[in-house]
Coordinates of C-alpha atoms and ligand atoms in Angstrom, one line a residue:
Chain A
M1 CA -37.2 -20.7 9.4
A2 CA -34.5 -22.4 8.8
T3 CA -33.9 -26.1 9.8
I4 CA -31.2 -26.5 12.9
V5 CA -29.3 -29.7 12.9
D6 CA -28.7 -30.4 16.8
I7 CA -24.9 -30.1 17.8
T8 CA -24.3 -32.0 20.6
E9 CA -20.6 -30.0 21.0
E10 CA -19.5 -27.2 22.6
K11 CA -20.5 -24.4 21.2
A12 CA -17.0 -21.9 19.3
L13 CA -19.8 -19.9 18.5
K14 CA -24.0 -18.9 18.9
V15 CA -25.3 -16.4 16.3
K16 CA -28.7 -15.2 16.8
D17 CA -31.2 -13.3 15.7
F18 CA -28.3 -11.8 13.3
E19 CA -29.1 -8.7 11.4
F20 CA -26.1 -6.9 9.4
T21 CA -26.6 -3.9 6.8
Y22 CA -24.0 -2.3 4.3
A23 CA -23.2 1.8 5.0
G24 CA -25.4 3.1 2.5
T25 CA -27.7 0.3 1.3
D26 CA -30.8 0.6 3.2
A27 CA -31.9 -3.6 2.9
P28 CA -29.9 -6.0 5.4
S29 CA -26.4 -8.8 4.0
I30 CA -27.4 -10.9 6.6
K31 CA -31.7 -11.0 8.0
K32 CA -32.5 -12.3 11.5
L33 CA -30.1 -15.0 11.2
T34 CA -30.0 -17.9 13.5
M35 CA -27.1 -21.2 13.6
P36 CA -24.9 -22.4 16.4
I37 CA -21.5 -23.2 15.5
A38 CA -19.2 -26.1 17.0
K39 CA -16.2 -26.3 18.7
H40 CA -13.9 -28.7 17.0
S41 CA -15.1 -29.3 13.6
I42 CA -15.6 -27.6 10.1
T43 CA -17.7 -26.1 9.6
A44 CA -18.4 -25.1 5.6
L45 CA -21.2 -21.7 4.0
I46 CA -22.3 -23.1 0.9
G47 CA -24.9 -20.8 -1.0
P48 CA -25.4 -19.1 -5.0
S49 CA -22.4 -16.4 -4.6
G50 CA -24.2 -12.6 -3.4
C51 CA -26.3 -14.7 -0.2
G52 CA -24.1 -12.7 1.9
K53 CA -20.8 -16.1 3.2
T54 CA -18.7 -13.7 3.1
T55 CA -20.5 -10.5 4.9
L56 CA -21.1 -13.3 8.1
L57 CA -17.8 -14.6 8.6
R58 CA -17.0 -11.1 8.8
S59 CA -18.7 -10.0 11.5
F60 CA -17.4 -12.7 13.3
N61 CA -13.9 -10.7 12.9
R62 CA -15.5 -8.0 13.9
M63 CA -13.4 -7.0 9.7
H64 CA -16.7 -4.5 8.6
D65 CA -15.9 -2.5 11.3
L66 CA -12.4 -1.2 9.1
Y67 CA -15.4 1.2 6.9
P68 CA -17.4 3.2 8.4
G69 CA -21.4 3.2 7.9
N70 CA -21.9 -0.2 8.5
K71 CA -24.4 -1.7 10.8
Y72 CA -24.6 -4.4 12.9
N73 CA -27.5 -5.8 15.0
G74 CA -28.7 -8.9 16.6
E75 CA -25.9 -11.3 18.9
I76 CA -23.4 -13.0 17.8
I77 CA -21.8 -15.5 21.2
F78 CA -18.0 -15.8 21.6
K79 CA -17.2 -17.2 24.8
E80 CA -19.9 -16.4 27.2
R81 CA -20.3 -12.8 25.6
N82 CA -22.0 -10.5 22.8
I83 CA -18.6 -9.6 20.5
L84 CA -20.5 -6.9 18.6
T85 CA -21.0 -4.1 22.0
P86 CA -19.2 -1.2 21.9
K87 CA -16.6 -2.6 24.6
E88 CA -15.5 -5.0 22.3
D89 CA -11.3 -5.1 22.3
L90 CA -11.0 -5.9 18.3
I91 CA -7.3 -5.9 18.8
K92 CA -8.0 -8.8 21.3
L93 CA -10.3 -10.9 19.6
R94 CA -8.8 -10.8 15.8
I95 CA -6.5 -13.2 17.8
Q96 CA -8.9 -15.6 19.9
I97 CA -10.3 -15.0 16.0
G98 CA -8.2 -15.4 13.0
M99 CA -8.8 -14.8 9.6
I100 CA -7.9 -16.4 6.4
F101 CA -8.8 -14.4 3.1
Q102 CA -9.5 -16.0 -1.2
K103 CA -6.3 -14.2 -2.6
P104 CA -2.3 -14.6 -0.1
T105 CA -1.8 -12.1 1.7
A106 CA 1.2 -12.3 2.5
F107 CA 3.3 -9.2 3.5
P108 CA 6.3 -7.2 1.7
M109 CA 8.9 -8.8 4.0
S110 CA 10.9 -11.9 4.7
I111 CA 9.0 -15.2 5.1
F112 CA 9.9 -15.6 8.9
D113 CA 9.1 -12.0 9.7
N114 CA 6.3 -12.9 8.4
V115 CA 4.9 -16.2 10.4
A116 CA 6.6 -13.5 13.3
Y117 CA 4.0 -10.8 12.8
G118 CA 1.4 -11.5 14.8
L119 CA 3.5 -12.8 17.7
R120 CA 5.1 -10.3 17.5
L121 CA 2.8 -8.0 18.4
Q122 CA 1.4 -9.6 21.2
G123 CA 5.0 -8.3 22.7
I124 CA 7.4 -11.4 22.0
K125 CA 11.0 -10.6 21.7
N126 CA 12.5 -13.1 22.5
K127 CA 15.2 -14.4 20.2
T128 CA 14.2 -18.3 20.9
E129 CA 10.5 -18.3 21.1
L130 CA 10.2 -16.1 18.0
Q131 CA 12.5 -18.9 16.1
G132 CA 10.6 -21.8 18.0
R133 CA 7.1 -20.7 17.4
V134 CA 7.8 -19.9 14.1
E135 CA 8.7 -23.2 13.2
K136 CA 6.3 -25.3 15.2
A137 CA 3.8 -23.4 13.4
L138 CA 5.5 -23.2 9.9
Q139 CA 5.3 -27.6 10.4
D140 CA 1.7 -27.2 11.5
A141 CA 1.0 -25.4 7.6
A142 CA 3.0 -28.0 5.9
I143 CA 5.5 -25.8 4.3
W144 CA 8.4 -26.1 7.2
N145 CA 10.4 -28.4 4.5
E146 CA 10.1 -26.3 1.4
V147 CA 10.8 -23.2 3.4
K148 CA 14.0 -24.1 6.1
D149 CA 16.7 -23.3 3.8
R150 CA 15.4 -19.5 2.9
L151 CA 13.0 -17.8 6.3
K152 CA 15.0 -15.0 5.0
H153 CA 13.4 -14.7 1.0
D154 CA 10.9 -11.9 0.5
A155 CA 7.9 -14.2 0.6
N156 CA 6.9 -12.4 -2.6
G157 CA 8.9 -15.2 -3.5
L158 CA 6.7 -17.9 -2.8
S159 CA 3.5 -19.6 -5.1
G160 CA 0.8 -18.8 -4.5
G161 CA 0.1 -21.7 -2.6
Q162 CA 2.6 -21.2 -1.0
Q163 CA 1.9 -18.0 0.6
Q164 CA -1.5 -19.1 1.0
R165 CA 0.6 -22.2 3.2
L166 CA 2.4 -18.8 4.8
C167 CA -0.6 -17.2 5.3
I168 CA -2.0 -20.1 8.0
A169 CA 0.9 -20.2 8.9
R170 CA 0.5 -16.8 10.3
A171 CA -2.7 -16.9 11.2
V172 CA -1.5 -20.3 13.6
A173 CA 1.1 -19.1 14.9
V174 CA -1.1 -16.6 18.4
E175 CA -3.1 -20.0 18.8
P176 CA -6.9 -18.7 17.3
E177 CA -9.4 -20.8 18.5
I178 CA -11.3 -20.0 15.5
L179 CA -10.3 -19.5 11.7
L180 CA -11.8 -18.2 9.0
F181 CA -11.6 -18.9 6.4
D182 CA -13.1 -17.0 3.2
E183 CA -12.5 -19.8 -0.4
P184 CA -9.4 -19.8 0.8
T185 CA -8.5 -22.5 -2.3
S186 CA -10.9 -20.0 -5.5
A187 CA -7.4 -18.7 -6.5
L188 CA -5.3 -21.9 -6.3
D189 CA -4.5 -25.0 -9.0
P190 CA -6.0 -28.6 -7.8
I191 CA -3.0 -29.5 -6.4
S192 CA -2.1 -25.8 -3.9
T193 CA -5.8 -26.6 -3.3
A194 CA -5.5 -30.1 -1.3
G195 CA -2.7 -29.5 0.0
I196 CA -4.2 -26.5 1.9
E197 CA -8.0 -28.6 2.2
E198 CA -5.9 -31.3 3.9
L199 CA -4.7 -28.9 6.5
I200 CA -7.2 -27.5 7.1
V201 CA -8.4 -31.0 7.9
E202 CA -5.8 -31.2 10.2
L203 CA -6.4 -28.3 12.2
R204 CA -9.2 -29.1 13.4
D205 CA -8.0 -30.7 16.5
R206 CA -7.1 -27.8 17.8
V207 CA -9.2 -25.3 16.1
S208 CA -12.6 -24.9 16.1
I209 CA -13.1 -23.9 12.0
I210 CA -15.6 -21.7 9.5
I211 CA -15.4 -22.6 5.3
V212 CA -17.1 -20.0 2.9
T213 CA -16.7 -22.2 -0.1
H214 CA -18.2 -21.9 -3.4
N215 CA -17.4 -25.2 -3.7
M216 CA -20.2 -28.0 -2.6
Q217 CA -17.8 -30.4 -3.2
Q218 CA -15.2 -29.1 -1.4
A219 CA -18.0 -28.5 1.5
A220 CA -18.8 -32.4 1.2
R221 CA -14.6 -33.2 1.5
V222 CA -14.1 -31.7 4.5
S223 CA -16.4 -29.4 7.0
D224 CA -18.4 -32.0 9.5
Y225 CA -22.0 -29.1 8.9
T226 CA -22.5 -27.6 6.4
G227 CA -24.7 -24.1 6.4
F228 CA -26.7 -23.4 3.4
M229 CA -27.7 -19.9 2.8
Y230 CA -29.8 -18.3 0.0
L231 CA -30.5 -14.2 -0.1
G232 CA -29.2 -13.3 3.6
E233 CA -30.9 -15.9 5.0
L234 CA -29.9 -19.8 7.0
V235 CA -32.2 -22.3 5.4
E236 CA -29.9 -25.3 6.5
L237 CA -27.1 -26.4 8.5
G238 CA -27.6 -29.8 9.2
R239 CA -23.9 -32.6 9.3
T240 CA -22.4 -32.6 5.9
E241 CA -23.3 -36.0 4.9
E242 CA -26.5 -36.1 6.2
L243 CA -26.8 -32.3 3.8
F244 CA -25.4 -33.4 1.1
V245 CA -28.0 -36.8 1.2
T246 CA -31.1 -36.1 2.5
P247 CA -31.4 -32.6 3.0
K248 CA -34.3 -31.3 4.7
E249 CA -35.3 -28.4 2.7
R250 CA -36.7 -28.2 -1.1
L251 CA -34.3 -25.3 -1.4
T252 CA -30.9 -27.0 -0.2
E253 CA -32.2 -29.9 -2.6
E254 CA -33.0 -27.8 -5.2
Y255 CA -29.4 -25.8 -4.6
I256 CA -27.0 -29.0 -4.1
T257 CA -28.5 -30.7 -7.2
G258 CA -27.8 -27.8 -9.4
K259 CA -31.1 -27.0 -9.9
F260 CA -29.6 -23.1 -9.7
G261 CA -27.1 -21.1 -7.9
Chain B
M1 CA -10.9 7.9 -54.1
T2 CA -13.1 5.0 -52.4
H3 CA -13.3 4.8 -48.1
T4 CA -11.1 2.8 -47.9
Q5 CA -8.4 4.4 -49.5
K6 CA -8.7 7.7 -47.7
R7 CA -9.0 5.9 -44.6
I8 CA -5.5 4.7 -45.8
I9 CA -4.5 7.8 -46.8
I10 CA -5.3 10.0 -43.6
N11 CA -4.0 6.9 -40.9
N12 CA -0.5 7.0 -43.5
L13 CA -0.4 11.0 -42.9
V14 CA -1.0 10.9 -39.4
M15 CA 2.0 8.4 -38.4
V16 CA 4.5 9.9 -40.4
L17 CA 3.5 13.6 -38.3
S18 CA 3.3 11.6 -35.0
T19 CA 6.9 9.9 -36.3
L20 CA 8.0 13.1 -37.4
S21 CA 6.7 15.2 -34.3
A22 CA 9.0 12.6 -32.4
V23 CA 12.3 12.7 -34.2
I24 CA 11.9 17.2 -33.8
G25 CA 11.6 16.5 -29.7
I26 CA 13.7 14.1 -29.4
G27 CA 16.5 15.9 -31.8
F28 CA 15.7 18.9 -29.6
L29 CA 16.3 16.7 -26.4
I30 CA 19.3 15.0 -28.5
W31 CA 20.6 18.5 -28.8
I32 CA 20.5 20.0 -25.2
L33 CA 22.0 17.6 -23.7
G34 CA 24.9 17.6 -26.7
V35 CA 25.8 21.8 -25.9
L36 CA 25.6 21.1 -22.2
V37 CA 27.8 17.8 -22.9
I38 CA 30.2 19.7 -24.9
N39 CA 30.6 22.8 -23.7
G40 CA 30.3 21.6 -19.6
I41 CA 32.8 19.2 -19.5
D42 CA 35.3 22.2 -21.5
A43 CA 34.4 24.2 -18.6
L44 CA 34.7 21.5 -15.6
S45 CA 38.2 21.7 -13.6
M46 CA 39.2 21.1 -10.2
T47 CA 39.8 24.1 -10.1
I48 CA 35.9 24.8 -9.3
F49 CA 36.0 22.2 -7.1
A50 CA 38.0 23.8 -5.1
N51 CA 38.1 27.6 -5.1
E52 CA 34.9 29.9 -4.7
G53 CA 33.8 32.8 -7.0
A54 CA 36.8 35.2 -7.7
P55 CA 35.6 38.1 -10.3
P56 CA 35.6 38.4 -13.4
G57 CA 39.3 38.5 -15.3
N58 CA 40.4 35.7 -12.7
E59 CA 41.9 32.5 -14.0
D60 CA 40.9 30.6 -10.9
G61 CA 36.9 31.3 -9.6
G62 CA 34.9 28.3 -8.8
L63 CA 31.8 27.2 -7.9
K64 CA 32.8 25.6 -4.4
H65 CA 30.2 28.1 -2.6
A66 CA 27.3 27.1 -5.0
L67 CA 27.1 24.0 -4.6
I68 CA 27.6 24.0 -1.0
G69 CA 24.7 26.5 -1.7
Q70 CA 22.4 24.0 -3.4
L71 CA 23.3 20.9 -1.3
I72 CA 22.0 22.9 1.9
L73 CA 19.2 24.6 0.6
V74 CA 17.7 21.4 -1.3
S75 CA 18.7 19.2 1.7
Y76 CA 17.0 21.1 3.9
A77 CA 13.6 21.4 2.3
T78 CA 13.8 17.4 1.8
L79 CA 14.5 17.6 5.7
F80 CA 10.4 19.3 6.2
G81 CA 8.9 19.2 2.9
V82 CA 9.5 14.9 3.0
P83 CA 8.0 14.1 6.2
L84 CA 5.5 16.5 6.1
G85 CA 4.5 14.8 2.8
V86 CA 4.6 11.9 3.9
L87 CA 2.4 12.7 6.5
A88 CA -0.4 14.5 4.8
G89 CA 0.0 11.5 2.1
T90 CA -0.3 9.0 4.6
Y91 CA -3.5 10.7 6.0
L92 CA -5.3 10.8 2.5
S93 CA -4.7 7.3 1.5
E94 CA -5.7 6.3 5.0
Y95 CA -7.0 8.1 7.6
G96 CA -9.3 10.9 5.1
Q97 CA -9.7 8.1 2.5
K98 CA -13.0 10.4 0.4
A99 CA -13.9 12.5 2.7
K100 CA -14.2 16.3 2.2
L101 CA -11.3 17.6 3.6
A102 CA -8.8 14.8 1.7
E103 CA -10.1 15.9 -1.4
T104 CA -10.1 19.2 -0.9
I105 CA -6.4 19.0 0.6
R106 CA -6.0 16.9 -2.6
D107 CA -7.6 19.4 -5.4
V108 CA -5.7 22.2 -3.9
S109 CA -2.4 20.4 -3.5
D110 CA -3.4 19.9 -7.8
I111 CA -2.9 23.2 -7.7
M112 CA -0.2 24.5 -5.9
M113 CA 1.7 21.8 -8.3
S114 CA 1.0 23.4 -11.4
A115 CA 1.3 27.2 -9.9
P116 CA 4.3 28.8 -11.7
S117 CA 7.1 29.0 -9.0
I118 CA 7.9 32.4 -9.4
V119 CA 5.1 32.8 -7.6
I120 CA 6.4 31.1 -4.8
G121 CA 9.1 32.4 -4.6
A122 CA 7.6 36.1 -4.6
F123 CA 5.5 34.5 -1.5
V124 CA 7.9 33.7 0.4
Y125 CA 9.4 37.0 0.2
A126 CA 6.0 38.5 0.9
I127 CA 5.9 36.4 4.6
V128 CA 10.2 35.9 5.5
V129 CA 11.7 37.8 3.2
A130 CA 10.5 40.8 4.1
P131 CA 9.9 40.5 7.2
S132 CA 13.6 40.1 8.1
G133 CA 14.0 42.7 6.3
H134 CA 17.1 40.8 3.7
F135 CA 18.0 37.2 2.1
S136 CA 18.1 34.6 3.7
G137 CA 19.6 30.3 3.0
W138 CA 15.8 29.4 5.4
A139 CA 13.3 31.5 3.6
G140 CA 15.4 29.5 0.4
S141 CA 15.0 25.8 2.0
I142 CA 10.8 26.9 2.9
A143 CA 10.4 28.4 -0.7
L144 CA 12.0 24.9 -2.3
T145 CA 9.6 23.0 0.4
I146 CA 6.5 24.1 -0.4
I147 CA 7.5 23.3 -4.0
M148 CA 8.5 19.5 -3.0
L149 CA 4.9 19.2 -0.7
P150 CA 2.6 18.5 -3.1
I151 CA 4.4 16.3 -4.9
V152 CA 5.6 14.6 -2.2
L153 CA 2.5 14.6 -0.6
R154 CA 0.9 13.1 -4.1
T155 CA 2.9 10.8 -5.0
T156 CA 2.4 9.6 -1.3
D157 CA -1.4 9.0 -1.5
D158 CA -1.2 7.1 -4.7
M159 CA 1.9 5.1 -3.8
L160 CA 0.2 4.1 -1.1
Q161 CA -3.7 4.0 -2.6
L162 CA -2.8 1.0 -4.8
V163 CA -1.6 -1.1 -1.9
P164 CA -4.4 -3.5 -2.7
S165 CA -7.1 -3.2 0.9
T166 CA -6.3 -7.0 1.1
L167 CA -2.9 -6.5 2.9
R168 CA -4.4 -3.8 5.6
E169 CA -7.1 -5.8 6.5
A170 CA -5.1 -9.7 6.7
A171 CA -2.6 -7.3 9.1
F172 CA -6.0 -6.1 11.5
A173 CA -7.0 -9.9 11.0
L174 CA -4.0 -10.1 13.5
G175 CA -5.0 -8.1 15.8
A176 CA -2.2 -4.8 14.6
P177 CA -3.4 -1.3 15.3
K178 CA -3.7 0.3 13.5
Y179 CA -0.7 2.5 13.3
K180 CA 1.4 -0.8 13.4
V181 CA -0.6 -1.6 9.7
I182 CA 0.6 1.4 8.5
T183 CA 4.5 1.2 9.4
Q184 CA 4.9 -2.4 9.4
V185 CA 2.6 -3.3 6.6
V186 CA 0.9 -1.0 3.7
Y187 CA 4.6 1.8 4.1
R188 CA 6.5 -1.5 3.0
G189 CA 4.8 -2.6 0.5
A190 CA 4.6 1.9 -1.6
K191 CA 8.3 1.7 0.1
A192 CA 9.5 1.5 -3.9
G193 CA 7.0 3.7 -5.2
I194 CA 7.4 6.5 -3.2
L195 CA 10.9 6.8 -2.4
T196 CA 11.3 7.1 -5.8
G197 CA 8.0 10.1 -5.1
I198 CA 10.9 11.3 -3.7
L199 CA 13.8 11.8 -5.5
L200 CA 11.5 13.2 -8.6
A201 CA 10.5 15.4 -6.1
V202 CA 14.4 16.6 -4.8
A203 CA 15.2 16.7 -9.1
R204 CA 12.7 18.6 -9.3
V205 CA 13.3 21.4 -6.9
A206 CA 17.0 21.1 -7.6
G207 CA 16.7 23.5 -10.8
E208 CA 14.5 25.3 -9.9
T209 CA 15.6 29.2 -9.8
A210 CA 12.7 31.5 -9.5
P211 CA 12.0 30.8 -6.1
L212 CA 15.5 31.5 -5.3
L213 CA 16.4 34.7 -6.6
F214 CA 13.4 36.1 -4.0
T215 CA 14.4 34.8 -1.0
S216 CA 18.2 32.8 -0.6
F217 CA 19.6 35.4 -3.7
N218 CA 22.8 34.7 -4.4
D219 CA 26.4 35.2 -3.1
N220 CA 29.5 34.5 -4.2
F221 CA 31.3 32.5 -1.4
L222 CA 30.8 30.8 0.7
N223 CA 28.8 30.6 3.3
T224 CA 26.7 27.4 6.0
D225 CA 25.0 29.6 7.6
M226 CA 21.5 30.3 6.4
S227 CA 19.9 33.1 8.1
Q228 CA 22.4 34.9 5.6
P229 CA 21.6 34.9 1.5
M230 CA 23.4 31.4 -0.1
A231 CA 24.6 30.7 -3.4
S232 CA 22.8 27.8 -5.2
L233 CA 23.5 26.5 -8.5
T234 CA 21.1 27.6 -10.3
V235 CA 21.0 31.6 -9.0
T236 CA 24.3 31.1 -10.2
M237 CA 24.4 30.0 -13.3
Y238 CA 21.6 32.6 -14.2
N239 CA 24.0 35.6 -13.2
Y240 CA 27.2 34.3 -15.0
A241 CA 25.3 32.8 -18.2
T242 CA 23.4 36.1 -18.3
S243 CA 27.5 37.9 -16.9
P244 CA 29.5 39.8 -20.3
Y245 CA 32.9 37.8 -19.1
E246 CA 33.6 34.8 -20.7
D247 CA 35.8 33.3 -17.8
W248 CA 32.7 33.9 -16.0
Q249 CA 30.0 31.9 -19.0
K250 CA 32.4 29.8 -18.6
L251 CA 31.3 28.8 -15.1
G252 CA 27.9 28.5 -16.0
W253 CA 28.3 25.8 -17.8
A254 CA 30.1 24.3 -15.8
A255 CA 27.6 24.5 -13.8
A256 CA 24.7 23.6 -15.9
F257 CA 25.6 20.3 -16.6
I258 CA 27.3 19.7 -12.8
L259 CA 23.8 20.6 -11.9
S260 CA 21.8 18.2 -15.2
M261 CA 24.2 15.4 -13.6
F262 CA 23.0 15.4 -11.0
I263 CA 19.2 15.6 -11.4
L264 CA 18.9 13.1 -14.4
T265 CA 20.9 11.3 -11.7
L266 CA 18.1 11.3 -9.9
N267 CA 15.8 10.9 -12.4
I268 CA 17.3 7.2 -13.0
L269 CA 17.8 6.2 -9.8
G270 CA 14.5 6.8 -8.8
R271 CA 13.5 4.7 -12.0
L272 CA 15.2 1.7 -11.1
F273 CA 13.6 1.9 -8.2
L274 CA 9.9 0.9 -9.8
L275 CA 11.8 -1.6 -12.2
K276 CA 13.0 -3.1 -9.2
K277 CA 9.7 -3.3 -7.5
R278 CA 8.1 -4.5 -10.6
G279 CA 10.1 -6.6 -11.8
K280 CA 9.9 -9.4 -8.6
Ligands
ADP1 N1 -19.3 -3.7 0.8 C1 -20.7 -3.6 -0.2 N2 -21.5 -2.2 0.7 C2 -22.8 -3.1 0.4 N3 -23.2 -4.1 -0.4 C3 -23.0 -5.3 -0.2 C4 -20.9 -4.5 -0.7 N4 -19.8 -6.3 -0.5 C5 -21.6 -7.4 -0.1 N5 -22.4 -6.3 -0.9 C6 -23.5 -7.6 -0.5 O1 -24.4 -8.0 0.8 C7 -24.2 -8.8 0.1 C8 -23.5 -10.0 0.1 O2 -22.9 -10.4 -0.6 P1 -21.0 -11.8 -0.1 O3 -21.0 -11.6 1.4 O4 -19.9 -11.0 -0.3 O5 -22.1 -12.9 -0.5 P2 -20.6 -14.0 -0.9 O6 -19.5 -14.3 0.1 O7 -21.8 -15.0 -0.4 O8 -20.4 -14.5 -2.3 C9 -24.6 -8.9 -1.9 O9 -25.9 -8.6 -2.6 C10 -23.9 -8.2 -2.1 O10 -24.7 -6.9 -3.4
MG2 MG1 -17.4 -14.0 -0.8

């Protein structure tokens, strides 16, 4: 059984006995995983490549449903309901739980239209409201000053780091409750990485954040809680400063001291 | 002779032969274009665009009827073929994916693409012309549509599949329903490629003669009624070029030149779209 620290805050998500099996495979990629996620804090998921971090993260917004044949078992409780039931409204769920991908995913449209995309999906048409919310989101993502003079330009003209911040702006524009980040800086240079990390920390006051990273230093720098996963299971979830200094599980210690991974 | 020497000789031989073949190929192309331009420009005049067909020996015969007929035939084919092809390609890439039905449609459309166009002409003759009892513009446009469809369908399918799946996922992650993901994000990402495919498909059918011989047939005068036989540049060119009359042959050259320039323009436009896309 995993060692899980007592979380005193409210929970953003509660994962209970969760299992996930990809289409065409027999063994589950996530096995009987139980894990609380604290509200208004940053939880990092670390672990060796292939341990199931991405798989778990993509279960929180049911991204796996885009491909046929994948199977969920157990529960993921969000706002007092299990989001794994067939009657879950995935469109609403994904508005409340946003996602930032490994590679920037700027849409082939203008910077403004990128950020307005989610807002327009929700039926917001009023020009002044759109403009106000786009500007605010770009400010929240610390990219407003760089793009305010070229909102009509194609988003693909931005640098990688700028595109990633644009994607964050696009995600925060719809005011989600949870933001999922899957290795958001692995395609970026160190300076852009530092910028994104700073931004993630600033967002904590408004959203609960779960970030997958293969970079332990990054987890240590930005997160409040860290979960260490291994072979589809959660080994340990602790307060970040404790987990990295005094891990409770031998496996965790071996991983953070670089004995494997 | 050592092994190395032998290899060098073979190397050089292959290089010389392949260069020679390329030069011969390009040589013929330039020759064809040269003859076409010289004879075509010589035959061009304002009357060609202003006048309809005339009996041989009459100096002021023109191609107006064929130009307009061609435009109508190709326009209707585009009007039918493009939406059908784009929608079918969308089904293949976004809904069918690797399903049996989708794979079967891909195979069938590949076969259709390599089917001789005269066979498609004969098919439309059997299902449209014979039952209705006469040639018609509709029959011609239907034949061109059938030729166009697999090209548009396959390019759409290919171009949509080139759009990274992370882009789709990002749109879904914002709460977009599938049809909006496709129309607002995926189509935009594939726009240049699909447009190029459409232009090349239009260029391809614009040069077709055989399927029109059986379907829209020909008319020496201007006709815009799709239920009647209709002139086209290709069939007109075929008739005029094979006739024994010098003034008709001249008109045939003019038709060949105009048609080639039209198709060349479409091809260049199509390539420009792709270049512009890659450039950024
Ligand atoms: N689409 C898929 N189909 C089948 N198996 C998959 C798929 N994606 C990932 N897996 C498997 O699931 C396990 C967890 O992968 P993943 O969640 O991507 O790991 P991580 O993000 O921790 O590197 C791996 O063993 C991987 O091979
Ligand atoms: Mg991963």
